[in-house]
């Protein structure tokens, strides 16, 4: 990997990975729809709207691998999701195919499978159960990635990110938290592992309360260094007095499941 592109480089994960991947590859090309901090040594800075195919083709030209973080990172109106996470995502994969990019790491989300109950441990083989329009767009992204892998031979690692941050911020995040250094490790596996064709893994640290069987990540060499448990007491104490929504509490996706919920009988 000589030149690696990060889309969505201005977002929270993108800004963090800009630091942790600095110097790992000879050139990091950083792209976002908003203006980014000026390029430093070993960096190229780009400004692209992902819904603009011609611009996306220019953005991916000359790169060896892509970390696709771009798009909408939470629930939103359908039009917004459609433009960022369906059309924008399609443009990235299709442009990558046209210019011959061989490897993509896709930032999918726990919300692609958010309607699994917390009582169920799930692995990378379960069918999607999106909890939102956002989650459904991530399931679409996983499907499109599978198509571009099978039909065009692009190696893709789909990282179903739990919650990325310096530390877990509530009870639900104790189960799905991932630290910056653990996500950096996973991204590097996705970009560098010689045998990746199409894989789904969970982007989580080594959390004792995890809802995931992440053996597929372990098989690819992932050895998370961080765990949420040391934060558990403080997080649970802070949350103890807050009222809990039964739907949010029941499902892995939490409030994404409870929002707009109208089913009479929970499944
Ligand atoms: C996500 O997929 C979002 O991008 C992030 O903002 C959080 O909401 C996270 O999931 C989560 O579930 O905590």
JSON list of N, CA, C and O and ligand atoms in Angstrom, two decimals, residues 13 72-75 107-112 131 134-135 138 160-164 169-170 172-173 176 212 252-256, ligand 1:
[
{"chain": "A", "resi": 13, "resn": "UNK", "atom": "N", "xyz": [-14.02, 9.63, 13.56]},
{"chain": "A", "resi": 13, "resn": "UNK", "atom": "CA", "xyz": [-13.12, 8.49, 13.33]},
{"chain": "A", "resi": 13, "resn": "UNK", "atom": "C", "xyz": [-12.01, 8.91, 12.35]},
{"chain": "A", "resi": 13, "resn": "UNK", "atom": "O", "xyz": [-10.84, 8.59, 12.54]},
{"chain": "A", "resi": 72, "resn": "UNK", "atom": "N", "xyz": [-23.22, 9.35, 5.91]},
{"chain": "A", "resi": 72, "resn": "UNK", "atom": "CA", "xyz": [-23.97, 9.83, 7.07]},
{"chain": "A", "resi": 72, "resn": "UNK", "atom": "C", "xyz": [-23.77, 8.85, 8.22]},
{"chain": "A", "resi": 72, "resn": "UNK", "atom": "O", "xyz": [-23.89, 7.63, 8.02]},
{"chain": "A", "resi": 73, "resn": "UNK", "atom": "N", "xyz": [-23.46, 9.35, 9.40]},
{"chain": "A", "resi": 73, "resn": "UNK", "atom": "CA", "xyz": [-23.05, 8.44, 10.48]},
{"chain": "A", "resi": 73, "resn": "UNK", "atom": "C", "xyz": [-24.13, 8.23, 11.54]},
{"chain": "A", "resi": 73, "resn": "UNK", "atom": "O", "xyz": [-23.83, 7.81, 12.66]},
{"chain": "A", "resi": 74, "resn": "UNK", "atom": "N", "xyz": [-25.37, 8.47, 11.19]},
{"chain": "A", "resi": 74, "resn": "UNK", "atom": "CA", "xyz": [-26.45, 8.22, 12.15]},
{"chain": "A", "resi": 74, "resn": "UNK", "atom": "C", "xyz": [-27.78, 8.33, 11.43]},
{"chain": "A", "resi": 74, "resn": "UNK", "atom": "O", "xyz": [-27.83, 8.58, 10.23]},
{"chain": "A", "resi": 75, "resn": "UNK", "atom": "N", "xyz": [-28.88, 8.13, 12.19]},
{"chain": "A", "resi": 75, "resn": "UNK", "atom": "CA", "xyz": [-30.20, 8.15, 11.55]},
{"chain": "A", "resi": 75, "resn": "UNK", "atom": "C", "xyz": [-30.52, 9.54, 10.99]},
{"chain": "A", "resi": 75, "resn": "UNK", "atom": "O", "xyz": [-30.09, 10.56, 11.54]},
{"chain": "A", "resi": 107, "resn": "UNK", "atom": "N", "xyz": [-16.50, 1.04, 6.57]},
{"chain": "A", "resi": 107, "resn": "UNK", "atom": "CA", "xyz": [-17.00, 1.27, 7.93]},
{"chain": "A", "resi": 107, "resn": "UNK", "atom": "C", "xyz": [-18.51, 1.08, 7.94]},
{"chain": "A", "resi": 107, "resn": "UNK", "atom": "O", "xyz": [-19.29, 2.00, 7.74]},
{"chain": "A", "resi": 108, "resn": "UNK", "atom": "N", "xyz": [-18.93, -0.19, 8.17]},
{"chain": "A", "resi": 108, "resn": "UNK", "atom": "CA", "xyz": [-20.35, -0.44, 8.36]},
{"chain": "A", "resi": 108, "resn": "UNK", "atom": "C", "xyz": [-20.60, -0.29, 9.87]},
{"chain": "A", "resi": 108, "resn": "UNK", "atom": "O", "xyz": [-19.79, 0.28, 10.59]},
{"chain": "A", "resi": 109, "resn": "UNK", "atom": "N", "xyz": [-21.76, -0.74, 10.33]},
{"chain": "A", "resi": 109, "resn": "UNK", "atom": "CA", "xyz": [-22.14, -0.38, 11.70]},
{"chain": "A", "resi": 109, "resn": "UNK", "atom": "C", "xyz": [-22.88, -1.50, 12.40]},
{"chain": "A", "resi": 109, "resn": "UNK", "atom": "O", "xyz": [-23.55, -2.34, 11.76]},
{"chain": "A", "resi": 110, "resn": "UNK", "atom": "N", "xyz": [-22.80, -1.47, 13.72]},
{"chain": "A", "resi": 110, "resn": "UNK", "atom": "CA", "xyz": [-23.63, -2.38, 14.53]},
{"chain": "A", "resi": 110, "resn": "UNK", "atom": "C", "xyz": [-25.11, -2.20, 14.21]},
{"chain": "A", "resi": 110, "resn": "UNK", "atom": "O", "xyz": [-25.91, -3.11, 14.45]},
{"chain": "A", "resi": 111, "resn": "UNK", "atom": "N", "xyz": [-25.50, -1.05, 13.65]},
{"chain": "A", "resi": 111, "resn": "UNK", "atom": "CA", "xyz": [-26.91, -0.82, 13.37]},
{"chain": "A", "resi": 111, "resn": "UNK", "atom": "C", "xyz": [-27.41, -1.59, 12.14]},
{"chain": "A", "resi": 111, "resn": "UNK", "atom": "O", "xyz": [-28.61, -1.62, 11.89]},
{"chain": "A", "resi": 112, "resn": "UNK", "atom": "N", "xyz": [-26.51, -2.24, 11.41]},
{"chain": "A", "resi": 112, "resn": "UNK", "atom": "CA", "xyz": [-26.95, -3.16, 10.34]},
{"chain": "A", "resi": 112, "resn": "UNK", "atom": "C", "xyz": [-27.57, -4.42, 10.95]},
{"chain": "A", "resi": 112, "resn": "UNK", "atom": "O", "xyz": [-28.31, -5.15, 10.29]},
{"chain": "A", "resi": 131, "resn": "UNK", "atom": "N", "xyz": [-31.78, -1.52, 12.22]},
{"chain": "A", "resi": 131, "resn": "UNK", "atom": "CA", "xyz": [-32.66, -0.90, 13.21]},
{"chain": "A", "resi": 131, "resn": "UNK", "atom": "C", "xyz": [-33.09, 0.50, 12.82]},
{"chain": "A", "resi": 131, "resn": "UNK", "atom": "O", "xyz": [-33.68, 1.22, 13.63]},
{"chain": "A", "resi": 134, "resn": "UNK", "atom": "N", "xyz": [-30.62, 4.33, 8.50]},
{"chain": "A", "resi": 134, "resn": "UNK", "atom": "CA", "xyz": [-29.16, 4.33, 8.53]},
{"chain": "A", "resi": 134, "resn": "UNK", "atom": "C", "xyz": [-28.62, 2.90, 8.55]},
{"chain": "A", "resi": 134, "resn": "UNK", "atom": "O", "xyz": [-27.72, 2.54, 7.75]},
{"chain": "A", "resi": 135, "resn": "UNK", "atom": "N", "xyz": [-29.16, 2.05, 9.44]},
{"chain": "A", "resi": 135, "resn": "UNK", "atom": "CA", "xyz": [-28.70, 0.66, 9.52]},
{"chain": "A", "resi": 135, "resn": "UNK", "atom": "C", "xyz": [-28.95, -0.10, 8.22]},
{"chain": "A", "resi": 135, "resn": "UNK", "atom": "O", "xyz": [-28.12, -0.90, 7.77]},
{"chain": "A", "resi": 138, "resn": "UNK", "atom": "N", "xyz": [-26.37, 0.67, 5.75]},
{"chain": "A", "resi": 138, "resn": "UNK", "atom": "CA", "xyz": [-25.11, -0.05, 6.01]},
{"chain": "A", "resi": 138, "resn": "UNK", "atom": "C", "xyz": [-25.22, -1.50, 5.53]},
{"chain": "A", "resi": 138, "resn": "UNK", "atom": "O", "xyz": [-24.25, -2.06, 5.01]},
{"chain": "A", "resi": 160, "resn": "UNK", "atom": "N", "xyz": [-18.03, -3.85, 11.13]},
{"chain": "A", "resi": 160, "resn": "UNK", "atom": "CA", "xyz": [-19.27, -3.39, 11.78]},
{"chain": "A", "resi": 160, "resn": "UNK", "atom": "C", "xyz": [-18.87, -2.70, 13.09]},
{"chain": "A", "resi": 160, "resn": "UNK", "atom": "O", "xyz": [-18.75, -3.33, 14.14]},
{"chain": "A", "resi": 161, "resn": "UNK", "atom": "N", "xyz": [-18.68, -1.39, 12.97]},
{"chain": "A", "resi": 161, "resn": "UNK", "atom": "CA", "xyz": [-18.17, -0.63, 14.12]},
{"chain": "A", "resi": 161, "resn": "UNK", "atom": "C", "xyz": [-19.26, -0.54, 15.20]},
{"chain": "A", "resi": 161, "resn": "UNK", "atom": "O", "xyz": [-20.43, -0.29, 14.90]},
{"chain": "A", "resi": 162, "resn": "UNK", "atom": "N", "xyz": [-18.83, -0.77, 16.44]},
{"chain": "A", "resi": 162, "resn": "UNK", "atom": "CA", "xyz": [-19.75, -0.58, 17.57]},
{"chain": "A", "resi": 162, "resn": "UNK", "atom": "C", "xyz": [-19.81, 0.90, 17.90]},
{"chain": "A", "resi": 162, "resn": "UNK", "atom": "O", "xyz": [-20.51, 1.67, 17.24]},
{"chain": "A", "resi": 163, "resn": "UNK", "atom": "N", "xyz": [-19.07, 1.34, 18.89]},
{"chain": "A", "resi": 163, "resn": "UNK", "atom": "CA", "xyz": [-18.97, 2.77, 19.19]},
{"chain": "A", "resi": 163, "resn": "UNK", "atom": "C", "xyz": [-17.52, 3.14, 19.40]},
{"chain": "A", "resi": 163, "resn": "UNK", "atom": "O", "xyz": [-16.86, 2.63, 20.31]},
{"chain": "A", "resi": 164, "resn": "UNK", "atom": "N", "xyz": [-17.05, 4.01, 18.54]},
{"chain": "A", "resi": 164, "resn": "UNK", "atom": "CA", "xyz": [-15.64, 4.42, 18.51]},
{"chain": "A", "resi": 164, "resn": "UNK", "atom": "C", "xyz": [-15.44, 5.60, 19.45]},
{"chain": "A", "resi": 164, "resn": "UNK", "atom": "O", "xyz": [-16.18, 6.59, 19.38]},
{"chain": "A", "resi": 169, "resn": "UNK", "atom": "N", "xyz": [-19.23, 5.29, 26.84]},
{"chain": "A", "resi": 169, "resn": "UNK", "atom": "CA", "xyz": [-19.93, 6.40, 27.48]},
{"chain": "A", "resi": 169, "resn": "UNK", "atom": "C", "xyz": [-21.24, 5.99, 28.17]},
{"chain": "A", "resi": 169, "resn": "UNK", "atom": "O", "xyz": [-21.82, 6.81, 28.87]},
{"chain": "A", "resi": 170, "resn": "UNK", "atom": "N", "xyz": [-21.72, 4.77, 27.96]},
{"chain": "A", "resi": 170, "resn": "UNK", "atom": "CA", "xyz": [-22.91, 4.33, 28.69]},
{"chain": "A", "resi": 170, "resn": "UNK", "atom": "C", "xyz": [-22.95, 2.79, 28.72]},
{"chain": "A", "resi": 170, "resn": "UNK", "atom": "O", "xyz": [-22.04, 2.14, 28.20]},
{"chain": "A", "resi": 172, "resn": "UNK", "atom": "N", "xyz": [-24.82, 0.53, 27.23]},
{"chain": "A", "resi": 172, "resn": "UNK", "atom": "CA", "xyz": [-24.84, -0.15, 25.93]},
{"chain": "A", "resi": 172, "resn": "UNK", "atom": "C", "xyz": [-23.45, -0.13, 25.30]},
{"chain": "A", "resi": 172, "resn": "UNK", "atom": "O", "xyz": [-22.99, -1.12, 24.73]},
{"chain": "A", "resi": 173, "resn": "UNK", "atom": "N", "xyz": [-22.77, 0.97, 25.42]},
{"chain": "A", "resi": 173, "resn": "UNK", "atom": "CA", "xyz": [-21.44, 1.09, 24.80]},
{"chain": "A", "resi": 173, "resn": "UNK", "atom": "C", "xyz": [-20.40, 0.21, 25.51]},
{"chain": "A", "resi": 173, "resn": "UNK", "atom": "O", "xyz": [-19.34, -0.06, 24.92]},
{"chain": "A", "resi": 176, "resn": "UNK", "atom": "N", "xyz": [-20.16, -2.56, 23.16]},
{"chain": "A", "resi": 176, "resn": "UNK", "atom": "CA", "xyz": [-19.80, -2.37, 21.73]},
{"chain": "A", "resi": 176, "resn": "UNK", "atom": "C", "xyz": [-18.66, -1.38, 21.50]},
{"chain": "A", "resi": 176, "resn": "UNK", "atom": "O", "xyz": [-18.36, -1.03, 20.36]},
{"chain": "A", "resi": 212, "resn": "UNK", "atom": "N", "xyz": [-21.04, -9.99, 20.64]},
{"chain": "A", "resi": 212, "resn": "UNK", "atom": "CA", "xyz": [-20.56, -10.55, 19.38]},
{"chain": "A", "resi": 212, "resn": "UNK", "atom": "C", "xyz": [-19.57, -11.68, 19.57]},
{"chain": "A", "resi": 212, "resn": "UNK", "atom": "O", "xyz": [-18.69, -11.61, 20.42]},
{"chain": "A", "resi": 252, "resn": "UNK", "atom": "N", "xyz": [-29.95, -4.73, 20.73]},
{"chain": "A", "resi": 252, "resn": "UNK", "atom": "CA", "xyz": [-28.55, -4.29, 20.65]},
{"chain": "A", "resi": 252, "resn": "UNK", "atom": "C", "xyz": [-28.43, -2.85, 20.14]},
{"chain": "A", "resi": 252, "resn": "UNK", "atom": "O", "xyz": [-27.57, -2.10, 20.57]},
{"chain": "A", "resi": 253, "resn": "UNK", "atom": "N", "xyz": [-29.32, -2.47, 19.23]},
{"chain": "A", "resi": 253, "resn": "UNK", "atom": "CA", "xyz": [-29.23, -1.14, 18.63]},
{"chain": "A", "resi": 253, "resn": "UNK", "atom": "C", "xyz": [-29.69, -0.01, 19.53]},
{"chain": "A", "resi": 253, "resn": "UNK", "atom": "O", "xyz": [-29.55, 1.16, 19.18]},
{"chain": "A", "resi": 254, "resn": "UNK", "atom": "N", "xyz": [-30.29, -0.35, 20.70]},
{"chain": "A", "resi": 254, "resn": "UNK", "atom": "CA", "xyz": [-30.67, 0.66, 21.68]},
{"chain": "A", "resi": 254, "resn": "UNK", "atom": "C", "xyz": [-31.68, 1.67, 21.16]},
{"chain": "A", "resi": 254, "resn": "UNK", "atom": "O", "xyz": [-32.70, 1.29, 20.57]},
{"chain": "A", "resi": 255, "resn": "UNK", "atom": "N", "xyz": [-31.38, 2.94, 21.32]},
{"chain": "A", "resi": 255, "resn": "UNK", "atom": "CA", "xyz": [-32.35, 3.98, 20.94]},
{"chain": "A", "resi": 255, "resn": "UNK", "atom": "C", "xyz": [-32.63, 4.00, 19.44]},
{"chain": "A", "resi": 255, "resn": "UNK", "atom": "O", "xyz": [-33.69, 4.48, 19.02]},
{"chain": "A", "resi": 256, "resn": "UNK", "atom": "N", "xyz": [-31.73, 3.48, 18.62]},
{"chain": "A", "resi": 256, "resn": "UNK", "atom": "CA", "xyz": [-32.01, 3.40, 17.18]},
{"chain": "A", "resi": 256, "resn": "UNK", "atom": "C", "xyz": [-33.22, 2.49, 16.94]},
{"chain": "A", "resi": 256, "resn": "UNK", "atom": "O", "xyz": [-33.96, 2.67, 15.98]},
{"chain": "B", "resi": 1, "resn": "LIG", "atom": "C1", "xyz": [-22.98, 4.26, 14.76]},
{"chain": "B", "resi": 1, "resn": "LIG", "atom": "O1", "xyz": [-23.02, 3.56, 13.76]},
{"chain": "B", "resi": 1, "resn": "LIG", "atom": "C2", "xyz": [-22.83, 5.72, 14.64]},
{"chain": "B", "resi": 1, "resn": "LIG", "atom": "O2", "xyz": [-22.04, 6.10, 13.55]},
{"chain": "B", "resi": 1, "resn": "LIG", "atom": "C3", "xyz": [-22.30, 6.34, 15.91]},
{"chain": "B", "resi": 1, "resn": "LIG", "atom": "O3", "xyz": [-22.51, 7.72, 15.84]},
{"chain": "B", "resi": 1, "resn": "LIG", "atom": "C4", "xyz": [-22.98, 5.76, 17.15]},
{"chain": "B", "resi": 1, "resn": "LIG", "atom": "O4", "xyz": [-24.34, 6.07, 17.15]},
{"chain": "B", "resi": 1, "resn": "LIG", "atom": "C5", "xyz": [-22.77, 4.25, 17.15]},
{"chain": "B", "resi": 1, "resn": "LIG", "atom": "O5", "xyz": [-23.24, 3.69, 15.97]},
{"chain": "B", "resi": 1, "resn": "LIG", "atom": "C6", "xyz": [-23.45, 3.57, 18.35]},
{"chain": "B", "resi": 1, "resn": "LIG", "atom": "O6", "xyz": [-24.23, 2.64, 18.15]},
{"chain": "B", "resi": 1, "resn": "LIG", "atom": "O7", "xyz": [-23.13, 3.95, 19.47]}
]
